[in-house]
PDB file of C-alpha atoms in Angstrom:
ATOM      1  CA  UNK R 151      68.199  62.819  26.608  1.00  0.00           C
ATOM      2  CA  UNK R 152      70.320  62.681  29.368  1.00  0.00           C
ATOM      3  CA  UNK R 153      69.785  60.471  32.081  1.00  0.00           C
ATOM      4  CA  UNK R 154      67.659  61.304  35.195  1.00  0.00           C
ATOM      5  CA  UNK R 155      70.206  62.308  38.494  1.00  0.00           C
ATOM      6  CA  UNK R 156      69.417  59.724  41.216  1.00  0.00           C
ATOM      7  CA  UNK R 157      67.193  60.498  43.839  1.00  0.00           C
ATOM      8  CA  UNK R 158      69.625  62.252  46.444  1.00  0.00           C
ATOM      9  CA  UNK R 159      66.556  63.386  48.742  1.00  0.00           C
ATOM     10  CA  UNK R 160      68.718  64.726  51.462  1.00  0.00           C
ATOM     11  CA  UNK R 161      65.309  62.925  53.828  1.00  0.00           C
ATOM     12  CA  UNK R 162      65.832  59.954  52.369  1.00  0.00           C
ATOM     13  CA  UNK R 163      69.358  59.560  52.653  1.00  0.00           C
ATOM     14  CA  UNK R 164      69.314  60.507  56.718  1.00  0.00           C
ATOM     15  CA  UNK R 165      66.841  57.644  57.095  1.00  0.00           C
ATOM     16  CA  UNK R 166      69.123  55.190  55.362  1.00  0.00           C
ATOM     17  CA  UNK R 167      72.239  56.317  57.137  1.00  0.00           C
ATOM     18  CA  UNK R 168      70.425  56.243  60.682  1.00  0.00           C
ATOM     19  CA  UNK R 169      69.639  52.570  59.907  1.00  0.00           C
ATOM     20  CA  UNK R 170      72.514  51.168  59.297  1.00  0.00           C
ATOM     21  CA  UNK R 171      73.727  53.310  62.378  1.00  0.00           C
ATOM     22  CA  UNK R 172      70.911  52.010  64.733  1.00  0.00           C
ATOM     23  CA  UNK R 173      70.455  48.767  63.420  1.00  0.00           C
ATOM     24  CA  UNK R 174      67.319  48.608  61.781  1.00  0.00           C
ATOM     25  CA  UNK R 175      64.106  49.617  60.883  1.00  0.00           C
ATOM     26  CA  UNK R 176      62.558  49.833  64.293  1.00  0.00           C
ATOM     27  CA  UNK R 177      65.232  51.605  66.095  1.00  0.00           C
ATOM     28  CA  UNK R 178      65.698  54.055  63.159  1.00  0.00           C
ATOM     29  CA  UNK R 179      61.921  54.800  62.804  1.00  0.00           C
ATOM     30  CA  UNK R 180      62.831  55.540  66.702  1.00  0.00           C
ATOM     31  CA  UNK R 181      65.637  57.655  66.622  1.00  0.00           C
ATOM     32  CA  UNK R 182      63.790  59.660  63.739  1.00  0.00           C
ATOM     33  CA  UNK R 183      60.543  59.404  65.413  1.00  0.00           C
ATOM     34  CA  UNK R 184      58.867  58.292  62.557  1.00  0.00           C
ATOM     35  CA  UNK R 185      56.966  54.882  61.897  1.00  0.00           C
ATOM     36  CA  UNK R 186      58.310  52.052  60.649  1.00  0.00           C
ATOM     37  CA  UNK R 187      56.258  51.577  57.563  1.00  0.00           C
ATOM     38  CA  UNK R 188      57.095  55.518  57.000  1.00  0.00           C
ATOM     39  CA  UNK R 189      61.447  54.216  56.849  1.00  0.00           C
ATOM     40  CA  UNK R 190      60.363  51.367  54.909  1.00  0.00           C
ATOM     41  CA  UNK R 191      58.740  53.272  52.043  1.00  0.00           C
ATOM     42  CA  UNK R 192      61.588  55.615  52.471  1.00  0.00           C
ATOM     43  CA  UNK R 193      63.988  53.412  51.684  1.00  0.00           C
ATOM     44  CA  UNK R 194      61.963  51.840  48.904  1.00  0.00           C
ATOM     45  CA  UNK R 195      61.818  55.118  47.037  1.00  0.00           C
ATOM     46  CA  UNK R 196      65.561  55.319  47.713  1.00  0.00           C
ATOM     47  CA  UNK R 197      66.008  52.022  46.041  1.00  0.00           C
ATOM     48  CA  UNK R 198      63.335  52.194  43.167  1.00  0.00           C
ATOM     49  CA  UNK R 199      65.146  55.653  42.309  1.00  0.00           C
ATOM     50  CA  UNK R 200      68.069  54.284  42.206  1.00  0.00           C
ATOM     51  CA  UNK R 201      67.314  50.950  40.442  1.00  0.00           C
ATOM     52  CA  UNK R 202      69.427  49.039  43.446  1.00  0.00           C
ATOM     53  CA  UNK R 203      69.026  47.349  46.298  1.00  0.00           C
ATOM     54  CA  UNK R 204      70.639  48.383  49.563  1.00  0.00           C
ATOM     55  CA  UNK R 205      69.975  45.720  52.136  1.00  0.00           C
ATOM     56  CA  UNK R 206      69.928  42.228  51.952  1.00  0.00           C
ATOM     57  CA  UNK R 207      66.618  41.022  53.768  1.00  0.00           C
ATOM     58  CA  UNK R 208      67.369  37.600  54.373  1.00  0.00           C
ATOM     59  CA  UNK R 209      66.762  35.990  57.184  1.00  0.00           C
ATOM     60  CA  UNK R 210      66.644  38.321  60.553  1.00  0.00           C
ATOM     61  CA  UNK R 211      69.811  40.008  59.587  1.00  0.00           C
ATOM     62  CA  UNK R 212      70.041  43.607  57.395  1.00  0.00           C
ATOM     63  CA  UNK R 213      73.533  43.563  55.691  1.00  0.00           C
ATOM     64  CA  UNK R 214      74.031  46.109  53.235  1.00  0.00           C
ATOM     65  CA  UNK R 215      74.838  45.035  49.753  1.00  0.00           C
ATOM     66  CA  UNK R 216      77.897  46.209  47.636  1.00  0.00           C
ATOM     67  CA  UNK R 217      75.736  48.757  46.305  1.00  0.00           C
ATOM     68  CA  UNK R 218      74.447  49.965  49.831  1.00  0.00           C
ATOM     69  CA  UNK R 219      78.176  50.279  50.806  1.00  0.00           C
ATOM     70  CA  UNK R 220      79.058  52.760  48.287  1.00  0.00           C
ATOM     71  CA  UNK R 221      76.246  54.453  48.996  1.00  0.00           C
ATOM     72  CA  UNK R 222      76.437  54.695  52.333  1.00  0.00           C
ATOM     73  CA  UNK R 223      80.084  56.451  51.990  1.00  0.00           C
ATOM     74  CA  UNK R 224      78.533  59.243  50.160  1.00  0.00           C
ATOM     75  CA  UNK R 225      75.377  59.678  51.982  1.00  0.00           C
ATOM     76  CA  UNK R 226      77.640  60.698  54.724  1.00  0.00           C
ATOM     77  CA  UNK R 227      79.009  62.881  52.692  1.00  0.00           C
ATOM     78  CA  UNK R 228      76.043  64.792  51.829  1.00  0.00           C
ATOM     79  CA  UNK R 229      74.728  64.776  54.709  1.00  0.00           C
ATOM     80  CA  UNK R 230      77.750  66.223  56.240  1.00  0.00           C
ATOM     81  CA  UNK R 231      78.336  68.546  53.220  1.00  0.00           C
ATOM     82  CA  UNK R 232      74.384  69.615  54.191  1.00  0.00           C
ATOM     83  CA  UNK R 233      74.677  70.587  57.637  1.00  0.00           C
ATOM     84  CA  UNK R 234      78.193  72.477  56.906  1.00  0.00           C
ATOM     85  CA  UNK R 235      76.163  74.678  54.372  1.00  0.00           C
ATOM     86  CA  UNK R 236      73.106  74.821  56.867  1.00  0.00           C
ATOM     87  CA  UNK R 237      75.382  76.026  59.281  1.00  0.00           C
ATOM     88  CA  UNK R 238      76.706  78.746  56.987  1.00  0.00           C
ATOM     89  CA  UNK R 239      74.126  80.100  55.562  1.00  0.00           C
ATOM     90  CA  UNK R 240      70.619  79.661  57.682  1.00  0.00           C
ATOM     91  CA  UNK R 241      71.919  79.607  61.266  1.00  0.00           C
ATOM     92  CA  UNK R 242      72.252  82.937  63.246  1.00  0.00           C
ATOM     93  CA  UNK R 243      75.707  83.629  63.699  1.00  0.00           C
ATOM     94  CA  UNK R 244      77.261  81.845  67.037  1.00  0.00           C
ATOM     95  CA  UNK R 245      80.009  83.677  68.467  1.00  0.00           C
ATOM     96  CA  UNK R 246      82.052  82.976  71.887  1.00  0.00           C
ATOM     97  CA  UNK R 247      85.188  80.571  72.908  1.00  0.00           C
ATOM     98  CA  UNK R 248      85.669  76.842  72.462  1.00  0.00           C
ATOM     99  CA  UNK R 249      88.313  75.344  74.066  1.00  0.00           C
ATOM    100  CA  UNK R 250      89.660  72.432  73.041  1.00  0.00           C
ATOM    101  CA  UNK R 251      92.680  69.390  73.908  1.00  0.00           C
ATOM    102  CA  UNK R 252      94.126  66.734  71.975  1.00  0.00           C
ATOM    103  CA  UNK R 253      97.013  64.799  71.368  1.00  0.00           C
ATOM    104  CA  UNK R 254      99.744  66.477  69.332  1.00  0.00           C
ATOM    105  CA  UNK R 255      99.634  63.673  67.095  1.00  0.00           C
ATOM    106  CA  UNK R 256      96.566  63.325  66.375  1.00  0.00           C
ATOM    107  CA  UNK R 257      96.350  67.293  65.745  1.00  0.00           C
ATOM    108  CA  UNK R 258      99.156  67.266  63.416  1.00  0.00           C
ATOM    109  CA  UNK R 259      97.793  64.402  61.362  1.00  0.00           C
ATOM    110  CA  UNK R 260      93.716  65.449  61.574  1.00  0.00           C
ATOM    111  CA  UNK R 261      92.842  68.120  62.974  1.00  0.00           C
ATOM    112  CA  UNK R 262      93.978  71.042  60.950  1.00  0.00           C
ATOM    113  CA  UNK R 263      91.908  70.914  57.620  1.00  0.00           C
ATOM    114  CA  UNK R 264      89.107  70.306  60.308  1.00  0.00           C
ATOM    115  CA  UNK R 265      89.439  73.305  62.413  1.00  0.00           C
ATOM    116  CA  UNK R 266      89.942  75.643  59.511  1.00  0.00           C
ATOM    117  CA  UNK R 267      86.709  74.458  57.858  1.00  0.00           C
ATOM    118  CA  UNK R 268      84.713  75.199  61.335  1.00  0.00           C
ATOM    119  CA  UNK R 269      86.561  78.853  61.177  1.00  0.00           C
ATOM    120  CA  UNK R 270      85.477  79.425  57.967  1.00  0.00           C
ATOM    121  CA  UNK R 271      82.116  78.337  58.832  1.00  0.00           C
ATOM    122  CA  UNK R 272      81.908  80.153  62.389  1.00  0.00           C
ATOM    123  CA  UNK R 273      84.672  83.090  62.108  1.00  0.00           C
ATOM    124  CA  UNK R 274      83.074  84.655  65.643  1.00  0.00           C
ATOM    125  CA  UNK R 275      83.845  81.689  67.509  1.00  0.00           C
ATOM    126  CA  UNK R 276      87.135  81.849  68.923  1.00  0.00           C
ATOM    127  CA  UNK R 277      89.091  77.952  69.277  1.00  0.00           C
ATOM    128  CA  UNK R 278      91.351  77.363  71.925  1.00  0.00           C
ATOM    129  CA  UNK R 279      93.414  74.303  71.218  1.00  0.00           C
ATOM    130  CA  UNK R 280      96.005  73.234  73.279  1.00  0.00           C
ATOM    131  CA  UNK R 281      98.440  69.689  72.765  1.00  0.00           C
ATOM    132  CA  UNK R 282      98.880  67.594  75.661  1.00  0.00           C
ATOM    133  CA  UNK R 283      99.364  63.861  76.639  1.00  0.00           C
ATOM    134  CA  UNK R 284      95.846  61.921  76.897  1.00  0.00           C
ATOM    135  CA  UNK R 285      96.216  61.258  80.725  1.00  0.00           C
ATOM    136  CA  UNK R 286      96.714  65.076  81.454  1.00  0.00           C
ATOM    137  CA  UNK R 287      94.195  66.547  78.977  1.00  0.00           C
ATOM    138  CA  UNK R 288      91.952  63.955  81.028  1.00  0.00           C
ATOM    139  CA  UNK R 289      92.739  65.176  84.351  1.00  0.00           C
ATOM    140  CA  UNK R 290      92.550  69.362  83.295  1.00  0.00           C
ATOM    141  CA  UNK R 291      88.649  68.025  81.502  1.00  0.00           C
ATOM    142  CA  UNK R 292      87.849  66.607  84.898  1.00  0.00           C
ATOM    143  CA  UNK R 293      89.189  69.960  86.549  1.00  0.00           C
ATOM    144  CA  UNK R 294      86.537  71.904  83.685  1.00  0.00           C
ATOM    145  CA  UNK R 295      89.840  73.412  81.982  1.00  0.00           C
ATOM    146  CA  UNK R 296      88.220  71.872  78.739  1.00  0.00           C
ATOM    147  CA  UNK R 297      84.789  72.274  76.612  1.00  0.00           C
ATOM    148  CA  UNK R 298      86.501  69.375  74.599  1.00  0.00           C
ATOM    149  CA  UNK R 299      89.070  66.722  74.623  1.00  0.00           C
ATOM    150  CA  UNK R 300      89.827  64.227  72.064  1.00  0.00           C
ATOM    151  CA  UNK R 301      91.815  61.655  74.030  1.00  0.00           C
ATOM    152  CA  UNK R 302      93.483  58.118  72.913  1.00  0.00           C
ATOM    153  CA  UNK R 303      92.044  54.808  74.460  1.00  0.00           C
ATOM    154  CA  UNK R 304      92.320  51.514  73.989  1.00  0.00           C
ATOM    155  CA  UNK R 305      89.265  50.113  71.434  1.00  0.00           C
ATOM    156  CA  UNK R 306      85.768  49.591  73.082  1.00  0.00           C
ATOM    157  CA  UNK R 307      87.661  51.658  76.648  1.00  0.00           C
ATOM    158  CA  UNK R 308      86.514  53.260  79.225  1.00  0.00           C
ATOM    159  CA  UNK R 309      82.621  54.554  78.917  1.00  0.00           C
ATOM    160  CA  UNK R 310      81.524  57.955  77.637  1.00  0.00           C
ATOM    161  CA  UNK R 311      82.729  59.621  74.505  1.00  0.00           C
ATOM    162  CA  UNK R 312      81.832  59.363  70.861  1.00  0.00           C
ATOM    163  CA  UNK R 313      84.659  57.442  69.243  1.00  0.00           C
ATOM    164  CA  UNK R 314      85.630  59.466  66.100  1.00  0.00           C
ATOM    165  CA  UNK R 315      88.618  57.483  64.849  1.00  0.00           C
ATOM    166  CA  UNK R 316      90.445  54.201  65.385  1.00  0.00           C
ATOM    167  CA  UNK R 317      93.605  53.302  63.476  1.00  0.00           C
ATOM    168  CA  UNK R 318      96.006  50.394  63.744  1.00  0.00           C
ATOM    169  CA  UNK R 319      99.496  51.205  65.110  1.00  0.00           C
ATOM    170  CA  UNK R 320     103.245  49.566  63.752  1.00  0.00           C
ATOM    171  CA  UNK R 321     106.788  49.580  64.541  1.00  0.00           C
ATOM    172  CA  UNK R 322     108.746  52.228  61.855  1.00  0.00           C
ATOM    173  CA  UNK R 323     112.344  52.693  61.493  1.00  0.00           C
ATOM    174  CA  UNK R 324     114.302  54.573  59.125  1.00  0.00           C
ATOM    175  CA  UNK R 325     116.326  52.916  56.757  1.00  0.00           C
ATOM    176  CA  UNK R 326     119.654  54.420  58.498  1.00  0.00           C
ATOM    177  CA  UNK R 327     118.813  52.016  61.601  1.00  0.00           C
ATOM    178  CA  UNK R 328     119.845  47.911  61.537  1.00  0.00           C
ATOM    179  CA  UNK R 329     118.333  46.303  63.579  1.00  0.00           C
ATOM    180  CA  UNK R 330     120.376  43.130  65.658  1.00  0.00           C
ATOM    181  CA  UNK R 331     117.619  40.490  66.314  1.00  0.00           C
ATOM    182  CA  UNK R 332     120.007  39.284  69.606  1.00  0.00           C
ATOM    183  CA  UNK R 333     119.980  43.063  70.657  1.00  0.00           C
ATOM    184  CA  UNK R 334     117.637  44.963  72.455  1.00  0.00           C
ATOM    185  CA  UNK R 335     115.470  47.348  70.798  1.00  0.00           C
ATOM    186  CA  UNK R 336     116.435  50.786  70.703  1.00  0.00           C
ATOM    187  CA  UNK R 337     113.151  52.681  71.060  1.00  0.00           C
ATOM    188  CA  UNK R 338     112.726  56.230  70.288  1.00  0.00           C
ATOM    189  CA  UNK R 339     108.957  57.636  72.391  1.00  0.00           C
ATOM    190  CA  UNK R 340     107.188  60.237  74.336  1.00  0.00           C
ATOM    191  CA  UNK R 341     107.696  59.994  77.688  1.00  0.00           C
ATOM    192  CA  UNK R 342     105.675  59.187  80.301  1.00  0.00           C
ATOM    193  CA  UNK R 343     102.444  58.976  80.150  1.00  0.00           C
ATOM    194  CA  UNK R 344     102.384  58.716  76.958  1.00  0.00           C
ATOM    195  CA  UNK R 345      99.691  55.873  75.840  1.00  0.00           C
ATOM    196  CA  UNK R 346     101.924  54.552  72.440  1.00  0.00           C
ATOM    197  CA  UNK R 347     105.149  54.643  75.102  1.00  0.00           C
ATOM    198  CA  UNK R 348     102.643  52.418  77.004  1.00  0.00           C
ATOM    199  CA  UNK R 349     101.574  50.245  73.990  1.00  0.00           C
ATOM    200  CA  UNK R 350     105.334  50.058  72.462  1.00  0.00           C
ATOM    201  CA  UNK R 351     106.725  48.838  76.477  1.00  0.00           C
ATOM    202  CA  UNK R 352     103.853  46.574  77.515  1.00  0.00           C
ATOM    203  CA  UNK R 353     103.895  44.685  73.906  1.00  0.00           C
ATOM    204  CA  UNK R 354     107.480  44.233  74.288  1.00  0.00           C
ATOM    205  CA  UNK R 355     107.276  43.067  77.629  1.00  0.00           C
ATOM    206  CA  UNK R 356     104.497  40.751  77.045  1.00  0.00           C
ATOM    207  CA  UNK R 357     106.362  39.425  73.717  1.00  0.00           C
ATOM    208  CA  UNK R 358     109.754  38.795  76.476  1.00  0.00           C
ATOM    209  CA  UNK R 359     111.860  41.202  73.468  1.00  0.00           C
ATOM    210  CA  UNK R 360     114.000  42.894  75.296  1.00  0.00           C
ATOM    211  CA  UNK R 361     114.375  46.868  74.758  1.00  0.00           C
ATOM    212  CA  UNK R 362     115.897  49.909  75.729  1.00  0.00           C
ATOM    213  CA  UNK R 363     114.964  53.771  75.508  1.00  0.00           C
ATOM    214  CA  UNK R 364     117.489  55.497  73.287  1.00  0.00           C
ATOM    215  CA  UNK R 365     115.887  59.104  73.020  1.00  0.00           C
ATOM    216  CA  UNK R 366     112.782  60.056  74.623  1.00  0.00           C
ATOM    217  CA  UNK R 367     110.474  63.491  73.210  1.00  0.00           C
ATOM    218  CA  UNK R 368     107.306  65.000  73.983  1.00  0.00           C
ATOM    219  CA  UNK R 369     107.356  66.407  70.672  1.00  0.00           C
ATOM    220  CA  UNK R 370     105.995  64.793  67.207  1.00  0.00           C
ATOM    221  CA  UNK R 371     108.647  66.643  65.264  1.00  0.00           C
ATOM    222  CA  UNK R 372     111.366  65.782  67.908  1.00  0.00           C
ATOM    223  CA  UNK R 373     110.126  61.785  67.927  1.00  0.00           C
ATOM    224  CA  UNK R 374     110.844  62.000  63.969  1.00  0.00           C
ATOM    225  CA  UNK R 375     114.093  63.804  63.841  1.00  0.00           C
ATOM    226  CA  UNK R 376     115.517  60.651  66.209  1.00  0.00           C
ATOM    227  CA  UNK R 377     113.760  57.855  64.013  1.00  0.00           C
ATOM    228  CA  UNK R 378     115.213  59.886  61.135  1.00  0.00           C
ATOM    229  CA  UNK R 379     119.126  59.652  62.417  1.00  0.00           C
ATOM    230  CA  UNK R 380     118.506  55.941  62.767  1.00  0.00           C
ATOM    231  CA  UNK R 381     118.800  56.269  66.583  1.00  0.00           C
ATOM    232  CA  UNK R 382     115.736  53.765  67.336  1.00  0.00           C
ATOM    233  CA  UNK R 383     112.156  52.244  66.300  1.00  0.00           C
ATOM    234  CA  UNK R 384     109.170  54.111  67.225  1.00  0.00           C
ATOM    235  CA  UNK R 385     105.077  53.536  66.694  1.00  0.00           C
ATOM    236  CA  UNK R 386     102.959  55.329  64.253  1.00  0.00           C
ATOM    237  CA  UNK R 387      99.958  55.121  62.310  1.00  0.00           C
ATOM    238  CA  UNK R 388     100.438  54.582  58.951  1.00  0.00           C
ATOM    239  CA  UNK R 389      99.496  57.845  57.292  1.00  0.00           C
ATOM    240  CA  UNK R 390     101.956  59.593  59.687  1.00  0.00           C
ATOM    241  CA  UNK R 391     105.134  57.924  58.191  1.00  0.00           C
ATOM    242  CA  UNK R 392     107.825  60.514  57.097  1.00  0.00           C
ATOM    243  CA  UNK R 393     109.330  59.954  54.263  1.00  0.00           C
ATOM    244  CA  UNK R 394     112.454  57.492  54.615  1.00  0.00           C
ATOM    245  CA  UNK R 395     110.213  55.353  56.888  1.00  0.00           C
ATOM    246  CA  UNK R 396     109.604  52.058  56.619  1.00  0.00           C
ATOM    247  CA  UNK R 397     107.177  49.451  58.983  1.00  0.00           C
ATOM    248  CA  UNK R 398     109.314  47.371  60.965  1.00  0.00           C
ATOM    249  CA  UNK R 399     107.189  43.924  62.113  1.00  0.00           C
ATOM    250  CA  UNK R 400     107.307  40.482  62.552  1.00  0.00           C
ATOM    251  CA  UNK R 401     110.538  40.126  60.140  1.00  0.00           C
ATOM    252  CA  UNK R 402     112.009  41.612  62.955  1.00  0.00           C
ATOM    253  CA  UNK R 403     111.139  40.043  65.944  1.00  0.00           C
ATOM    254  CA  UNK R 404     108.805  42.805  66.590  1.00  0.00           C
ATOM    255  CA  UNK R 405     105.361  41.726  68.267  1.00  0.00           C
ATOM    256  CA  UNK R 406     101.902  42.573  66.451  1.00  0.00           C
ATOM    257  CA  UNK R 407     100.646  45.715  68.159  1.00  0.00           C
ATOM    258  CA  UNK R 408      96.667  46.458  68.935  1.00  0.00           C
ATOM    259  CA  UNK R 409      94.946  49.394  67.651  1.00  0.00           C
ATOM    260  CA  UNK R 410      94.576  52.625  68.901  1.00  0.00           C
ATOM    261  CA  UNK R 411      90.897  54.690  69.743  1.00  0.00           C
ATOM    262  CA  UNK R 412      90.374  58.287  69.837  1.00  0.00           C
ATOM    263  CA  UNK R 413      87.393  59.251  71.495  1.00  0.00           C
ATOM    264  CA  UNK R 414      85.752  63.142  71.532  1.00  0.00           C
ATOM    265  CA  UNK R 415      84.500  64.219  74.927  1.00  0.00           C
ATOM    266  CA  UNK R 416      82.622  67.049  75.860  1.00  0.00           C
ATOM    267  CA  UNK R 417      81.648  68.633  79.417  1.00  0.00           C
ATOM    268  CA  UNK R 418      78.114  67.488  80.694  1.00  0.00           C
ATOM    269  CA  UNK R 419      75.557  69.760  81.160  1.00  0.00           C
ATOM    270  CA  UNK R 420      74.551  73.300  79.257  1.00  0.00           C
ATOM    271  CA  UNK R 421      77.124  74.394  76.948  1.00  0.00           C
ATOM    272  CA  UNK R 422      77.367  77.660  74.361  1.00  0.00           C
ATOM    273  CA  UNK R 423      75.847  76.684  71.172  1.00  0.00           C
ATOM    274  CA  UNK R 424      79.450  76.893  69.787  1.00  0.00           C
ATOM    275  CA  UNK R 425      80.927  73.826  71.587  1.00  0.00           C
ATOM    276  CA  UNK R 426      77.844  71.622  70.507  1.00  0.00           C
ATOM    277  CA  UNK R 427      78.673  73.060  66.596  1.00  0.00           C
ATOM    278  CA  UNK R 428      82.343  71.634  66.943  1.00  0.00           C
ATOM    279  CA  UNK R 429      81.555  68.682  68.490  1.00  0.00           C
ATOM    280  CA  UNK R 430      79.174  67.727  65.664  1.00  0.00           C
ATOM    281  CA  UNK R 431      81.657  69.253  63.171  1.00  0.00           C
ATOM    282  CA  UNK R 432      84.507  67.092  64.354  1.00  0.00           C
ATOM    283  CA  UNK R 433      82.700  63.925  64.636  1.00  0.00           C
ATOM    284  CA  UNK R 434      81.120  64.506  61.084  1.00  0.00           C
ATOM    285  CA  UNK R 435      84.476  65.473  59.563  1.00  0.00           C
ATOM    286  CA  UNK R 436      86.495  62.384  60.790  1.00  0.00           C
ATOM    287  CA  UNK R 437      83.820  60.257  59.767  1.00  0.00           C
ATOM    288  CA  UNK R 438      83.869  61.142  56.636  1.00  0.00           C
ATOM    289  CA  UNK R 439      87.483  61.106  56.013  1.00  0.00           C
ATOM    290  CA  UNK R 440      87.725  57.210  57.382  1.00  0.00           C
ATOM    291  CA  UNK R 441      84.740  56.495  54.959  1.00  0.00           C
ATOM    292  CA  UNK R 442      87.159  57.897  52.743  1.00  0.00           C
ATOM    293  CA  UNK R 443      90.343  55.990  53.656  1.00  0.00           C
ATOM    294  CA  UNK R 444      88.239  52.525  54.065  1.00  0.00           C
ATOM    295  CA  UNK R 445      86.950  53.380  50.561  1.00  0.00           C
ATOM    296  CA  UNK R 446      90.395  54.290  49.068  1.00  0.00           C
TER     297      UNK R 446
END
């Protein structure tokens, strides 16, 4: 006979999720407004089901063991997966505009497989998404031009915001471009106020590398086209490297540089149901794909 599927109650895996997300036992039972000997028996089910166990108890920590961090990649998932199909098929239809800014970048790398999902989901709601540098989209959220913004910031930054994604940043070149270690570097950005122009100058500055600006872009594509033709070093995450690219670092002279926070923010107060279904869809979808990436 084929073996029994593990016990994937969908209830079971939200309390395990929330408690690694809250901290423990108490502040799940909490959040979930359950008791605690209710999450407790939850997540012995979970783990008698399963034949595993997910937390180490030792001591007045609660790490997860190897087998709790598998599992807890693709609880996400489900749970995500879940509320997409809830969404789809049980909740009234939700209709109106959603407008939304965020970094080019970040839009060109993320955002589209994300967006097209939510259409799918919600084809009456109508998105609105316009590219912009983080210190403008800022100001036109603080004006109410935005439902919401995903901005950059530096990690742990300024308060409010649910940070959805954080990614270390590197020096890339192409392999047309040599590099003199006596020279200064030729760097290749947004301008201002761009927040890796900001990054790329103050690191330099702080490392006392001399540099110089040898093409400045607002544009992705137009950054890329310069790094391309050799004409200078630029910063990028890794998964945004164009083919030809290669990480320029420390071989070079290059100082180490910090990573990089983006943060979702959405207007206080009442808000169509449609912003609130983004919001969660974003935050849900991004999670899941750096479970993903941390897993791969």
């Amino acid at each position: 006979m084929p073996a029994p599927l593990p016990p994937f109650d969908l209830d079971l895996l939200r309390s395990f999720v929330t408690i690694v997300d809250s901290g423990g036992f108490t502040r799940a039972a909490e959040r979930l407004g359950r008791t605690q000997s209710t999450i407790s028996l939850q997540i012995k089910r979970l783990e008698d089901g399963l034949g595993k166990r997910l937390f180490l108890r030792e001591g007045r920590g609660l790490d997860l063991t190897p087998d709790g961090e598998i599992l807890l990649t693709y609880a996400r998932r489900l749970l995500g997966m879940a509320g997409e199909a809830c969404a789809l098929l049980m909740e009234p239809e939700v209709g109106g505009v959603v407008r939304l800014g965020t970094p080019e970048d970040f839009a060109t790398a993320h955002l589209p497989d994300v967006l097209w999902r939510f259409s799918r989901a919600h084809p009456q709601v109508a998105l609105e998404v316009q590219c912009d540098f983080t210190v403008n989209l800022l100001d036109r959220f603080a004006r109410g031009e935005y439902d919401l913004v995903l901005c950059k910031r530096e990690p742990q930054g300024p308060a409010g915001g649910v940070r959805v994604w954080r990614e270390p940043l590197f020096w890339v070149a192409s392999d047309r471009l040599i590099l003199d270690a006596g020279a200064p570097v030729p760097l290749v950005l947004a301008p201002a106020p761009d927040i890796h122009r900001k990054r790329a100058i103050d690191a330099l500055d702080a490392h006392g590398r001399p540099w110089r600006m040898a093409y400045t872009s607002p544009s992705l594509a137009g950054i890329k086209a310069a790094v391309t033709a050799g004409l200078g070093v630029t910063i990028l995450p890794k998964d945004m490297l164009a083919p030809g690219f290669h990480i320029v670092n420390a071989e070079h002279g290059l100082p180490d540089l910090p990573d990089i926070e983006t943060a979702l923010y959405r207007q206080p107060g009442p808000l169509p149901k449609a912003v609130d279904l983004l919001a969660e869809h974003i935050v849900r979808s991004l999670e899941r794909t750096a479970d993903r990436t941390a897993a791969g």
